[in-house]
């Protein structure tokens, strides 16, 4: 065993994931801007033959931003912060560090396989679960490895209690494991068809309403356990650390944790309102969605109160700006979601553009902002360098904030217009509009969304440049900063 | 009573049960702090004092003795 004088935290695996987060961020958001533009200008569907059509690219967009960008961000922050809050270095265990590298390599293979297979149109046709069974199997291995590393580190820890972030990472691990296995129960057709069909093809074990229920139990909980739970883990570590302020109320953080765990699993039914699932289940979906405001706001308010007496940092430190705005957007989207889950509102909102509007104030304002802030904070420590440019970060913040606002406001208007037009009837009960009428009315809003997305993407490129320069050309730091990340 | 209805009732009572547990947890948190058994707020420090050589908020008895000599 190494002596504690030479012992340092080992960020080698974290760094690898930091790079993939940046790369997948660029790829995923570029595709996002392309498909947003296609909705406004359909001619853009024909740029790359079959590979450039909306139907190919939309699942690619969601999978790359979720499993590429967000999951890389989650793994990077985990490999970075878990060591620190447990006070144990990855370097202390050759085995765990080796497994970390292995996990990264398998992740890279799976992610590449995902991009290629989806570009080729190979899909299991389930939303957020498009990957076919060979990739699903690989993902299970990656996930199990993560669990081994997580519990291995926990077993070696010097700090007896687990910090609240660790609870959230564990919940992410367990929640996704359970949901993923059940949702992806599928039969590879080749084994049962006497060799007919492609080897990678499979069919789901569920059918009809059951399939829809399992699918949205997963779908919504993908939002819960990928876009919410681990991102809360990130903010509970990085906001206090960057600001030098301990969490406002640790008790509230524990309570919100259990509240979120109890409630989230039951909310998926809100994706199936007015459908063929039993009515009580729909009602429960609505009720649990509304109750969900409490634990969500519990965490968000806890974060905002952590800044109590230190609001000057908001003007001085762009990383604090990103994180404070992120928790504010978290509050916005966790209020908006429950509103959409009320049955009468849902009757208008369902199938409209308001839904992607809601998705993106969450993912752009909350998820991606948190990942940007965490990546920069980690970069100063992992590369032992100062952040390359503060003004670039500031500019990125304002450009992207403008982008998000354009995105969701245009989709609010578009969605509600659409919903109202679809159900409008004249005095004799005839529908007043045909579908194409709505399409032409919505054109300006689609254009605004594409512009908003483009602004966000420009910000993403600024970030990538800033990150690259920080890692390679930032001023060397002799000492690891304690709280605030130094920037030039 | 059909199976669907039974599931509905089961769900309802499960919810009530979980609500009771959750409120019980709030009580538990505040009571154990009031009685001085536990100080939850000190755990917030774990994110701030997270250098390898920082003193743990609560040392893990299983590991500390063998590993931490300084
Ligand atoms: C430059 C930024 C982005 C742009 C322009 C963009 C654009 C789009 C568009 C046009 C759609 C399809 C909407 C439709 O079918 O009507 C979509 C869907 C989606 N995007 Fe993005 N996106 C961006 C970034 C992101 C990020 C960073 C994430 C997650 C971290 C994300 C997650 C999703 C999800 C989950 C959906 C599916 C929504 C649904 O099914 O309702 N997007 N995006």
mmCIF file of C-alpha atoms in Angstrom, chain A residues 1 4 7-9 84-85 87-89 92 155-163 236-237 240-241 244-251 254-255 258-259 262 266 278 280 284 288 480 483, chain B residues 4-5 7-8 11-12 14-15 18 21-22 25-26 29-30 33 40-41 43-52 54-64 66-70:
data_model
loop_
_atom_site.group_PDB
_atom_site.id
_atom_site.type_symbol
_atom_site.label_atom_id
_atom_site.label_comp_id
_atom_site.label_asym_id
_atom_site.label_seq_id
_atom_site.Cartn_x
_atom_site.Cartn_y
_atom_site.Cartn_z
ATOM 1 C CA UNK A 1 0.000 0.000 0.000
ATOM 2 C CA UNK A 4 -0.392 8.638 2.393
ATOM 3 C CA UNK A 7 -1.230 9.400 -2.308
ATOM 4 C CA UNK A 8 -3.340 11.588 -4.575
ATOM 5 C CA UNK A 9 -6.742 11.340 -6.119
ATOM 6 C CA UNK A 84 -13.345 12.872 -2.874
ATOM 7 C CA UNK A 85 -16.421 12.503 -0.716
ATOM 8 C CA UNK A 87 -11.764 10.143 0.800
ATOM 9 C CA UNK A 88 -10.301 7.223 -1.039
ATOM 10 C CA UNK A 89 -8.257 7.347 -4.222
ATOM 11 C CA UNK A 92 -5.230 2.819 -4.088
ATOM 12 C CA UNK A 155 -15.969 -0.577 0.757
ATOM 13 C CA UNK A 156 -12.582 1.164 0.991
ATOM 14 C CA UNK A 157 -13.817 4.527 2.198
ATOM 15 C CA UNK A 158 -12.256 6.507 5.026
ATOM 16 C CA UNK A 159 -15.386 8.585 5.540
ATOM 17 C CA UNK A 160 -17.960 6.545 7.374
ATOM 18 C CA UNK A 161 -21.108 8.337 6.267
ATOM 19 C CA UNK A 162 -22.047 8.551 2.596
ATOM 20 C CA UNK A 163 -22.431 12.110 1.355
ATOM 21 C CA UNK A 236 -25.008 18.627 -4.350
ATOM 22 C CA UNK A 237 -21.296 18.229 -4.717
ATOM 23 C CA UNK A 240 -21.182 23.672 -2.353
ATOM 24 C CA UNK A 241 -17.598 22.971 -3.385
ATOM 25 C CA UNK A 244 -17.372 27.126 -0.392
ATOM 26 C CA UNK A 245 -20.770 26.956 1.303
ATOM 27 C CA UNK A 246 -22.058 23.758 2.899
ATOM 28 C CA UNK A 247 -25.504 22.533 1.814
ATOM 29 C CA UNK A 248 -28.118 24.781 3.401
ATOM 30 C CA UNK A 249 -29.973 21.931 5.088
ATOM 31 C CA UNK A 250 -28.625 18.422 5.070
ATOM 32 C CA UNK A 251 -31.843 17.136 6.600
ATOM 33 C CA UNK A 254 -32.193 13.514 2.916
ATOM 34 C CA UNK A 255 -35.903 14.083 3.006
ATOM 35 C CA UNK A 258 -36.536 9.689 -0.062
ATOM 36 C CA UNK A 259 -39.471 11.751 -1.276
ATOM 37 C CA UNK A 262 -41.035 7.159 -3.365
ATOM 38 C CA UNK A 266 -45.239 6.015 -10.039
ATOM 39 C CA UNK A 278 -56.842 1.594 -16.498
ATOM 40 C CA UNK A 280 -57.076 4.638 -11.788
ATOM 41 C CA UNK A 284 -52.343 7.962 -10.001
ATOM 42 C CA UNK A 288 -47.961 11.495 -8.255
ATOM 43 C CA UNK A 480 -5.168 22.587 -6.068
ATOM 44 C CA UNK A 483 -13.160 26.178 -3.558
ATOM 45 C CA UNK B 4 -57.947 -4.294 -11.625
ATOM 46 C CA UNK B 5 -59.956 -2.862 -8.735
ATOM 47 C CA UNK B 7 -54.751 -3.453 -7.754
ATOM 48 C CA UNK B 8 -56.259 0.003 -7.435
ATOM 49 C CA UNK B 11 -51.983 0.961 -4.778
ATOM 50 C CA UNK B 12 -53.998 3.403 -2.666
ATOM 51 C CA UNK B 14 -49.472 1.445 -0.407
ATOM 52 C CA UNK B 15 -49.469 5.186 -1.032
ATOM 53 C CA UNK B 18 -45.507 5.386 2.155
ATOM 54 C CA UNK B 21 -43.312 6.400 6.530
ATOM 55 C CA UNK B 22 -42.138 9.656 4.977
ATOM 56 C CA UNK B 25 -38.857 10.020 8.732
ATOM 57 C CA UNK B 26 -39.159 13.801 9.148
ATOM 58 C CA UNK B 29 -34.682 13.366 11.696
ATOM 59 C CA UNK B 30 -35.712 16.253 13.895
ATOM 60 C CA UNK B 33 -31.185 15.946 16.411
ATOM 61 C CA UNK B 40 -26.998 15.786 10.466
ATOM 62 C CA UNK B 41 -25.803 19.185 9.356
ATOM 63 C CA UNK B 43 -22.306 15.956 6.964
ATOM 64 C CA UNK B 44 -22.563 18.951 4.649
ATOM 65 C CA UNK B 45 -18.857 19.472 5.366
ATOM 66 C CA UNK B 46 -18.030 16.298 3.472
ATOM 67 C CA UNK B 47 -18.166 18.125 0.158
ATOM 68 C CA UNK B 48 -15.994 20.998 1.396
ATOM 69 C CA UNK B 49 -13.235 19.236 3.314
ATOM 70 C CA UNK B 50 -12.630 16.551 0.758
ATOM 71 C CA UNK B 51 -8.849 16.438 0.419
ATOM 72 C CA UNK B 52 -7.353 13.013 0.994
ATOM 73 C CA UNK B 54 -8.494 16.222 5.487
ATOM 74 C CA UNK B 55 -9.861 14.746 8.644
ATOM 75 C CA UNK B 56 -13.025 12.720 7.886
ATOM 76 C CA UNK B 57 -16.241 14.090 9.329
ATOM 77 C CA UNK B 58 -16.802 10.645 10.788
ATOM 78 C CA UNK B 59 -13.897 8.275 10.348
ATOM 79 C CA UNK B 60 -14.677 4.805 9.118
ATOM 80 C CA UNK B 61 -13.407 2.574 11.945
ATOM 81 C CA UNK B 62 -12.800 -0.331 9.585
ATOM 82 C CA UNK B 63 -10.325 1.506 7.392
ATOM 83 C CA UNK B 64 -8.877 4.442 9.270
ATOM 84 C CA UNK B 66 -4.637 0.714 9.005
ATOM 85 C CA UNK B 67 -4.512 3.414 6.344
ATOM 86 C CA UNK B 68 -4.292 6.768 8.036
ATOM 87 C CA UNK B 69 -1.150 7.252 9.974
ATOM 88 C CA UNK B 70 -0.594 11.005 9.601
#
